[in-house]
PDB file of C-alpha atoms in Angstrom:
ATOM      1  CA  LYS L 573      -0.083   0.189   0.117  1.00  0.00           C
ATOM      2  CA  THR L 574       2.822   2.507   0.689  1.00  0.00           C
ATOM      3  CA  TRP L 575       4.392   2.034  -2.521  1.00  0.00           C
ATOM      4  CA  ASP L 576       1.137   2.397  -4.817  1.00  0.00           C
ATOM      5  CA  TRP L 577       0.373   5.760  -2.756  1.00  0.00           C
ATOM      6  CA  ALA L 578       3.783   7.051  -3.179  1.00  0.00           C
ATOM      7  CA  ILE L 579       3.271   5.839  -7.173  1.00  0.00           C
ATOM      8  CA  PHE L 580      -0.134   8.072  -6.857  1.00  0.00           C
ATOM      9  CA  ILE L 581       1.209  11.117  -5.246  1.00  0.00           C
ATOM     10  CA  GLY L 582       4.459  11.120  -8.037  1.00  0.00           C
ATOM     11  CA  SER L 583       1.888  10.617 -10.288  1.00  0.00           C
ATOM     12  CA  LEU L 584      -0.271  13.475  -9.355  1.00  0.00           C
ATOM     13  CA  LEU L 585       1.952  16.233  -8.852  1.00  0.00           C
ATOM     14  CA  PRO L 586       3.687  16.541 -11.793  1.00  0.00           C
ATOM     15  CA  PRO L 587       0.789  17.452 -14.125  1.00  0.00           C
ATOM     16  CA  LEU L 588      -0.711  19.219 -11.211  1.00  0.00           C
ATOM     17  CA  LEU L 589       2.412  21.134 -10.732  1.00  0.00           C
ATOM     18  CA  LEU L 590       3.032  21.714 -14.361  1.00  0.00           C
ATOM     19  CA  GLY L 591      -0.949  23.239 -14.812  1.00  0.00           C
ATOM     20  CA  VAL L 592      -0.049  25.627 -12.179  1.00  0.00           C
ATOM     21  CA  ALA L 593       3.388  26.721 -13.875  1.00  0.00           C
ATOM     22  CA  PHE L 594       1.985  27.539 -17.007  1.00  0.00           C
ATOM     23  CA  ALA L 595      -1.524  29.327 -15.258  1.00  0.00           C
ATOM     24  CA  ASN L 596       1.494  31.797 -13.955  1.00  0.00           C
ATOM     25  CA  ILE L 597       3.261  32.087 -16.614  1.00  0.00           C
ATOM     26  CA  VAL L 598       0.868  33.134 -18.200  1.00  0.00           C
ATOM     27  CA  LYS L 599      -1.208  35.081 -15.775  1.00  0.00           C
ATOM     28  CA  GLY L 600       1.935  36.915 -14.328  1.00  0.00           C
ATOM     29  CA  VAL L 601       3.389  37.261 -11.040  1.00  0.00           C
ATOM     30  CA  PRO L 602       5.200  39.495  -8.784  1.00  0.00           C
ATOM     31  CA  ILE L 603       8.450  40.229 -10.466  1.00  0.00           C
ATOM     32  CA  ASP L 604      10.386  43.506 -10.324  1.00  0.00           C
ATOM     33  CA  ALA L 605      12.568  45.430 -12.547  1.00  0.00           C
ATOM     34  CA  ASN L 606      15.709  43.099 -11.331  1.00  0.00           C
ATOM     35  CA  MET L 607      13.510  39.984 -12.770  1.00  0.00           C
ATOM     36  CA  THR L 608      13.089  39.160  -9.159  1.00  0.00           C
ATOM     37  CA  TYR L 609      10.263  37.338  -7.797  1.00  0.00           C
ATOM     38  CA  THR L 610       9.010  39.430  -4.978  1.00  0.00           C
ATOM     39  CA  GLY L 611       5.698  37.205  -4.337  1.00  0.00           C
ATOM     40  CA  GLY L 612       5.101  34.318  -1.626  1.00  0.00           C
ATOM     41  CA  PHE L 613       4.357  30.921  -1.837  1.00  0.00           C
ATOM     42  CA  PHE L 614       0.531  30.991  -2.117  1.00  0.00           C
ATOM     43  CA  ASN L 615       0.652  34.164  -4.894  1.00  0.00           C
ATOM     44  CA  LEU L 616       1.306  31.178  -7.174  1.00  0.00           C
ATOM     45  CA  LEU L 617      -1.564  29.056  -5.417  1.00  0.00           C
ATOM     46  CA  ASN L 618      -4.631  31.753  -7.076  1.00  0.00           C
ATOM     47  CA  PRO L 619      -7.716  30.496  -8.004  1.00  0.00           C
ATOM     48  CA  TYR L 620      -6.616  30.332 -11.701  1.00  0.00           C
ATOM     49  CA  ALA L 621      -3.696  28.591 -11.164  1.00  0.00           C
ATOM     50  CA  LEU L 622      -5.263  25.836  -9.108  1.00  0.00           C
ATOM     51  CA  ILE L 623      -8.224  25.731 -12.065  1.00  0.00           C
ATOM     52  CA  ALA L 624      -5.137  25.373 -14.686  1.00  0.00           C
ATOM     53  CA  GLY L 625      -3.415  22.149 -12.303  1.00  0.00           C
ATOM     54  CA  LEU L 626      -6.572  20.556 -11.623  1.00  0.00           C
ATOM     55  CA  THR L 627      -7.514  20.571 -15.736  1.00  0.00           C
ATOM     56  CA  SER L 628      -3.818  19.156 -16.412  1.00  0.00           C
ATOM     57  CA  VAL L 629      -4.836  16.270 -13.393  1.00  0.00           C
ATOM     58  CA  VAL L 630      -7.763  15.027 -15.487  1.00  0.00           C
ATOM     59  CA  ILE L 631      -6.093  15.695 -19.386  1.00  0.00           C
ATOM     60  CA  PHE L 632      -3.184  13.396 -18.305  1.00  0.00           C
ATOM     61  CA  THR L 633      -5.705  11.107 -16.026  1.00  0.00           C
ATOM     62  CA  VAL L 634      -7.990  10.481 -19.692  1.00  0.00           C
ATOM     63  CA  TYR L 635      -4.610  10.375 -21.326  1.00  0.00           C
ATOM     64  CA  GLY L 636      -3.110   7.972 -19.023  1.00  0.00           C
ATOM     65  CA  GLY L 637      -6.601   5.723 -19.479  1.00  0.00           C
ATOM     66  CA  LEU L 638      -6.049   5.794 -22.840  1.00  0.00           C
ATOM     67  CA  PHE L 639      -2.441   4.256 -22.912  1.00  0.00           C
ATOM     68  CA  LEU L 640      -3.134   1.633 -20.096  1.00  0.00           C
ATOM     69  CA  SER L 641      -5.937   0.545 -22.920  1.00  0.00           C
ATOM     70  CA  LEU L 642      -3.735   0.276 -25.070  1.00  0.00           C
ATOM     71  CA  LYS L 643      -1.458  -1.734 -22.981  1.00  0.00           C
ATOM     72  CA  THR L 644      -3.813  -4.131 -21.132  1.00  0.00           C
ATOM     73  CA  THR L 645      -6.311  -6.715 -21.458  1.00  0.00           C
ATOM     74  CA  GLY L 646      -9.218  -8.041 -19.130  1.00  0.00           C
ATOM     75  CA  LYS L 647     -10.412  -6.658 -16.292  1.00  0.00           C
ATOM     76  CA  LEU L 648      -7.772  -3.713 -16.096  1.00  0.00           C
ATOM     77  CA  HIS L 649      -8.170  -2.593 -19.784  1.00  0.00           C
ATOM     78  CA  ASP L 650     -11.785  -2.582 -18.228  1.00  0.00           C
ATOM     79  CA  SER L 651     -11.126  -0.602 -15.619  1.00  0.00           C
ATOM     80  CA  ALA L 652      -8.911   1.706 -17.660  1.00  0.00           C
ATOM     81  CA  ILE L 653     -11.942   2.201 -20.063  1.00  0.00           C
ATOM     82  CA  SER L 654     -14.730   2.736 -17.181  1.00  0.00           C
ATOM     83  CA  LEU L 655     -11.587   5.762 -15.840  1.00  0.00           C
ATOM     84  CA  ILE L 656     -11.685   7.131 -19.552  1.00  0.00           C
ATOM     85  CA  LYS L 657     -15.621   7.140 -19.674  1.00  0.00           C
ATOM     86  CA  LYS L 658     -15.891   9.108 -16.118  1.00  0.00           C
ATOM     87  CA  ALA L 659     -12.889  11.311 -16.825  1.00  0.00           C
ATOM     88  CA  GLY L 660     -13.508  12.174 -20.247  1.00  0.00           C
ATOM     89  CA  PRO L 661     -16.504  14.694 -19.640  1.00  0.00           C
ATOM     90  CA  VAL L 662     -14.980  15.762 -16.272  1.00  0.00           C
ATOM     91  CA  SER L 663     -12.293  16.894 -18.750  1.00  0.00           C
ATOM     92  CA  ALA L 664     -14.043  18.633 -20.973  1.00  0.00           C
ATOM     93  CA  ALA L 665     -15.895  20.587 -18.529  1.00  0.00           C
ATOM     94  CA  PHE L 666     -12.615  21.839 -17.116  1.00  0.00           C
ATOM     95  CA  ILE L 667     -11.312  23.041 -20.604  1.00  0.00           C
ATOM     96  CA  ILE L 668     -14.287  25.003 -20.585  1.00  0.00           C
ATOM     97  CA  ALA L 669     -14.274  26.710 -17.575  1.00  0.00           C
ATOM     98  CA  LEU L 670      -9.817  27.166 -18.045  1.00  0.00           C
ATOM     99  CA  VAL L 671     -10.526  28.672 -21.504  1.00  0.00           C
ATOM    100  CA  ILE L 672     -13.092  30.845 -19.560  1.00  0.00           C
ATOM    101  CA  ALA L 673     -10.691  31.657 -16.882  1.00  0.00           C
ATOM    102  CA  THR L 674      -8.089  32.585 -19.365  1.00  0.00           C
ATOM    103  CA  TYR L 675     -10.394  35.297 -21.132  1.00  0.00           C
ATOM    104  CA  LEU L 676     -11.010  36.479 -18.385  1.00  0.00           C
ATOM    105  CA  SER L 677      -8.280  36.618 -16.058  1.00  0.00           C
ATOM    106  CA  THR L 678      -4.732  37.365 -18.521  1.00  0.00           C
ATOM    107  CA  ASP L 679      -4.125  39.817 -20.619  1.00  0.00           C
ATOM    108  CA  ILE L 680      -3.289  37.435 -23.921  1.00  0.00           C
ATOM    109  CA  THR L 681      -5.994  38.366 -26.225  1.00  0.00           C
ATOM    110  CA  ALA L 682      -5.151  42.556 -25.129  1.00  0.00           C
ATOM    111  CA  GLN L 683      -1.293  41.509 -26.118  1.00  0.00           C
ATOM    112  CA  LEU L 684      -1.145  38.862 -28.877  1.00  0.00           C
ATOM    113  CA  GLY L 685       2.194  38.466 -29.611  1.00  0.00           C
ATOM    114  CA  ILE L 686       2.313  35.932 -32.174  1.00  0.00           C
ATOM    115  CA  ASN L 687      -1.497  35.186 -34.101  1.00  0.00           C
ATOM    116  CA  PRO L 688      -1.525  31.600 -33.338  1.00  0.00           C
ATOM    117  CA  GLY L 689      -3.862  31.487 -36.657  1.00  0.00           C
ATOM    118  CA  MET L 690      -5.928  27.907 -36.892  1.00  0.00           C
ATOM    119  CA  ILE L 691      -3.887  26.239 -34.193  1.00  0.00           C
ATOM    120  CA  PRO L 692      -6.261  26.873 -31.091  1.00  0.00           C
ATOM    121  CA  VAL L 693      -8.995  25.206 -33.526  1.00  0.00           C
ATOM    122  CA  GLY L 694      -7.069  22.414 -34.741  1.00  0.00           C
ATOM    123  CA  ALA L 695      -6.480  21.634 -30.705  1.00  0.00           C
ATOM    124  CA  ALA L 696     -10.197  21.884 -30.509  1.00  0.00           C
ATOM    125  CA  LEU L 697     -10.942  19.736 -33.262  1.00  0.00           C
ATOM    126  CA  ALA L 698      -8.025  17.279 -32.101  1.00  0.00           C
ATOM    127  CA  ILE L 699     -10.302  16.933 -28.624  1.00  0.00           C
ATOM    128  CA  LEU L 700     -13.370  16.171 -30.104  1.00  0.00           C
ATOM    129  CA  ALA L 701     -11.605  14.074 -32.719  1.00  0.00           C
ATOM    130  CA  ALA L 702     -10.154  12.067 -29.647  1.00  0.00           C
ATOM    131  CA  GLY L 703     -13.480  11.398 -28.283  1.00  0.00           C
ATOM    132  CA  ALA L 704     -15.053  10.526 -31.725  1.00  0.00           C
ATOM    133  CA  PHE L 705     -11.858   7.521 -31.758  1.00  0.00           C
ATOM    134  CA  PHE L 706     -12.794   6.777 -28.277  1.00  0.00           C
ATOM    135  CA  ASN L 707     -16.423   5.840 -29.113  1.00  0.00           C
ATOM    136  CA  GLN L 708     -15.670   3.977 -31.995  1.00  0.00           C
ATOM    137  CA  GLN L 709     -12.959   2.030 -30.101  1.00  0.00           C
ATOM    138  CA  ARG L 710     -10.183   3.312 -31.934  1.00  0.00           C
ATOM    139  CA  GLN L 711      -8.100   3.640 -28.657  1.00  0.00           C
ATOM    140  CA  GLY L 712      -4.886   4.126 -30.532  1.00  0.00           C
ATOM    141  CA  TRP L 713      -6.106   7.279 -32.368  1.00  0.00           C
ATOM    142  CA  ALA L 714      -7.950   8.544 -29.395  1.00  0.00           C
ATOM    143  CA  PHE L 715      -4.755   8.084 -27.691  1.00  0.00           C
ATOM    144  CA  THR L 716      -2.607  10.087 -30.330  1.00  0.00           C
ATOM    145  CA  MET L 717      -5.231  12.754 -30.932  1.00  0.00           C
ATOM    146  CA  THR L 718      -5.008  13.575 -27.208  1.00  0.00           C
ATOM    147  CA  ALA L 719      -1.764  14.025 -27.856  1.00  0.00           C
ATOM    148  CA  VAL L 720      -1.595  16.024 -30.766  1.00  0.00           C
ATOM    149  CA  ALA L 721      -4.384  18.479 -28.534  1.00  0.00           C
ATOM    150  CA  ILE L 722      -2.073  18.957 -25.628  1.00  0.00           C
ATOM    151  CA  SER L 723       1.084  19.798 -28.246  1.00  0.00           C
ATOM    152  CA  LEU L 724      -1.174  22.606 -30.106  1.00  0.00           C
ATOM    153  CA  SER L 725      -2.170  23.918 -27.032  1.00  0.00           C
ATOM    154  CA  VAL L 726       1.103  24.401 -25.718  1.00  0.00           C
ATOM    155  CA  ILE L 727       2.585  25.377 -29.329  1.00  0.00           C
ATOM    156  CA  SER L 728      -0.529  28.357 -29.225  1.00  0.00           C
ATOM    157  CA  LEU L 729       0.127  29.196 -25.606  1.00  0.00           C
ATOM    158  CA  PHE L 730       3.835  30.392 -26.530  1.00  0.00           C
ATOM    159  CA  GLU L 731       3.010  31.826 -29.735  1.00  0.00           C
ATOM    160  CA  ILE L 732       0.280  34.166 -28.037  1.00  0.00           C
ATOM    161  CA  LEU L 733       2.888  35.173 -25.323  1.00  0.00           C
ATOM    162  CA  PHE L 734       5.426  35.621 -27.642  1.00  0.00           C
ATOM    163  CA  PRO L 735       8.141  37.309 -26.447  1.00  0.00           C
ATOM    164  CA  ARG L 736       7.672  36.771 -22.712  1.00  0.00           C
ATOM    165  CA  VAL L 737       8.285  34.026 -21.625  1.00  0.00           C
ATOM    166  CA  MET L 738       6.748  34.912 -17.832  1.00  0.00           C
ATOM    167  CA  VAL L 739       4.080  37.906 -17.673  1.00  0.00           C
ATOM    168  CA  SER L 740       4.989  40.322 -14.685  1.00  0.00           C
ATOM    169  CA  SER L 741       1.992  41.281 -12.642  1.00  0.00           C
ATOM    170  CA  THR L 742       3.809  44.359 -11.100  1.00  0.00           C
ATOM    171  CA  SER L 743       4.108  45.628 -14.772  1.00  0.00           C
ATOM    172  CA  ALA L 744       4.162  44.994 -18.268  1.00  0.00           C
ATOM    173  CA  ASP L 745       7.261  46.326 -18.659  1.00  0.00           C
ATOM    174  CA  PHE L 746       9.012  44.069 -15.969  1.00  0.00           C
ATOM    175  CA  SER L 747       7.829  40.709 -17.857  1.00  0.00           C
ATOM    176  CA  LEU L 748      10.523  37.762 -18.698  1.00  0.00           C
ATOM    177  CA  THR L 749      11.060  37.757 -22.395  1.00  0.00           C
ATOM    178  CA  ILE L 750      13.507  35.126 -24.611  1.00  0.00           C
ATOM    179  CA  TYR L 751      15.411  38.932 -25.096  1.00  0.00           C
ATOM    180  CA  ASN L 752      15.994  39.756 -21.384  1.00  0.00           C
ATOM    181  CA  ALA L 753      16.000  36.243 -19.760  1.00  0.00           C
ATOM    182  CA  SER L 754      18.334  34.255 -22.223  1.00  0.00           C
ATOM    183  CA  SER L 755      21.827  33.376 -21.598  1.00  0.00           C
ATOM    184  CA  SER L 756      24.967  34.313 -23.260  1.00  0.00           C
ATOM    185  CA  PRO L 757      25.715  33.928 -26.810  1.00  0.00           C
ATOM    186  CA  TYR L 758      28.347  31.356 -25.945  1.00  0.00           C
ATOM    187  CA  THR L 759      25.731  29.470 -23.032  1.00  0.00           C
ATOM    188  CA  LEU L 760      23.910  29.331 -25.857  1.00  0.00           C
ATOM    189  CA  ARG L 761      26.124  27.865 -27.983  1.00  0.00           C
ATOM    190  CA  VAL L 762      27.247  25.405 -25.636  1.00  0.00           C
ATOM    191  CA  MET L 763      24.122  24.343 -25.204  1.00  0.00           C
ATOM    192  CA  THR L 764      22.687  23.879 -28.529  1.00  0.00           C
ATOM    193  CA  ILE L 765      26.183  21.494 -28.879  1.00  0.00           C
ATOM    194  CA  VAL L 766      25.050  19.206 -25.906  1.00  0.00           C
ATOM    195  CA  ALA L 767      21.334  18.780 -27.157  1.00  0.00           C
ATOM    196  CA  LEU L 768      21.982  18.279 -30.422  1.00  0.00           C
ATOM    197  CA  THR L 769      24.709  15.239 -29.207  1.00  0.00           C
ATOM    198  CA  LEU L 770      22.762  14.115 -26.311  1.00  0.00           C
ATOM    199  CA  VAL L 771      18.798  14.368 -27.412  1.00  0.00           C
ATOM    200  CA  PRO L 772      19.190  12.123 -30.794  1.00  0.00           C
ATOM    201  CA  PHE L 773      20.083   9.470 -28.193  1.00  0.00           C
ATOM    202  CA  VAL L 774      17.806  10.050 -25.345  1.00  0.00           C
ATOM    203  CA  LEU L 775      15.001   9.827 -28.252  1.00  0.00           C
ATOM    204  CA  ILE L 776      16.991   6.414 -29.689  1.00  0.00           C
ATOM    205  CA  TYR L 777      16.682   4.648 -26.489  1.00  0.00           C
ATOM    206  CA  GLN L 778      13.273   6.514 -25.537  1.00  0.00           C
ATOM    207  CA  GLY L 779      11.786   4.622 -29.159  1.00  0.00           C
ATOM    208  CA  TRP L 780      13.822   1.195 -28.422  1.00  0.00           C
ATOM    209  CA  SER L 781      12.119   0.983 -24.770  1.00  0.00           C
ATOM    210  CA  TYR L 782       8.377   1.371 -26.511  1.00  0.00           C
ATOM    211  CA  TRP L 783       9.032  -0.802 -29.224  1.00  0.00           C
ATOM    212  CA  VAL L 784      10.654  -3.551 -26.704  1.00  0.00           C
ATOM    213  CA  PHE L 785       7.638  -2.646 -24.345  1.00  0.00           C
ATOM    214  CA  ARG L 786       4.623  -2.988 -27.627  1.00  0.00           C
ATOM    215  CA  GLN L 787       3.397  -5.638 -26.444  1.00  0.00           C
ATOM    216  CA  ARG L 788      -0.268  -5.640 -24.456  1.00  0.00           C
ATOM    217  CA  ILE L 789       0.423  -6.913 -20.485  1.00  0.00           C
ATOM    218  CA  THR L 790      -1.348  -9.797 -20.051  1.00  0.00           C
ATOM    219  CA  GLU L 791      -2.089 -11.990 -16.633  1.00  0.00           C
ATOM    220  CA  LYS L 792       0.037 -14.668 -18.428  1.00  0.00           C
ATOM    221  CA  SER L 793       3.081 -12.051 -19.220  1.00  0.00           C
ATOM    222  CA  VAL L 794       3.196 -10.954 -15.237  1.00  0.00           C
ATOM    223  CA  LEU L 795       3.023 -14.472 -14.008  1.00  0.00           C
ATOM    224  CA  GLU L 796       5.733 -15.299 -16.226  1.00  0.00           C
ATOM    225  CA  TYR L 797       7.984 -12.103 -15.395  1.00  0.00           C
TER     226      TYR L 797
END
């Protein structure tokens, strides 16, 4: 039971904190002229950030359920399908609430960076497609469309914020941008070389591990292990 709770908490916190972090990037946090955070811990746990955090949790609950439905059989597969059916409508409600809260609580409509064009529409269509594929019992395509929706949403967010990378709630002039928050040219060159060297190995390893464990988990395979 201890390890079950440890895995549960360890799986719950990352999406929750990811949603909270992204919400504060968009809404803004107290940053002064020296690019120093001047708020406290509870400034980060504002209602908008908590809505975003919970939205992230329910979205990744659906996403995880879809992954389980692809990788398991029997009772565990049925439990995953049941979870998706319950969490899906909840995630849709939270997404709508987050969109409304973003419109009311942030300045992204007033200070539009790069017009994202049809990308947000593509994200919305991907969500609808994921639901449609799931209802047709095509979990693989539902999983893919959910990943597309998440990716397009993140791309839209940073296009809208550009060139800002973190909004200052103290003053718009104190916001962190790609210009005043970037590293030195030398550091960027070193980071680029390191990334181009190591990232391909990480991607190859991840691809290999998914290929090795591509088969569904069955009761027989667990017993054999």
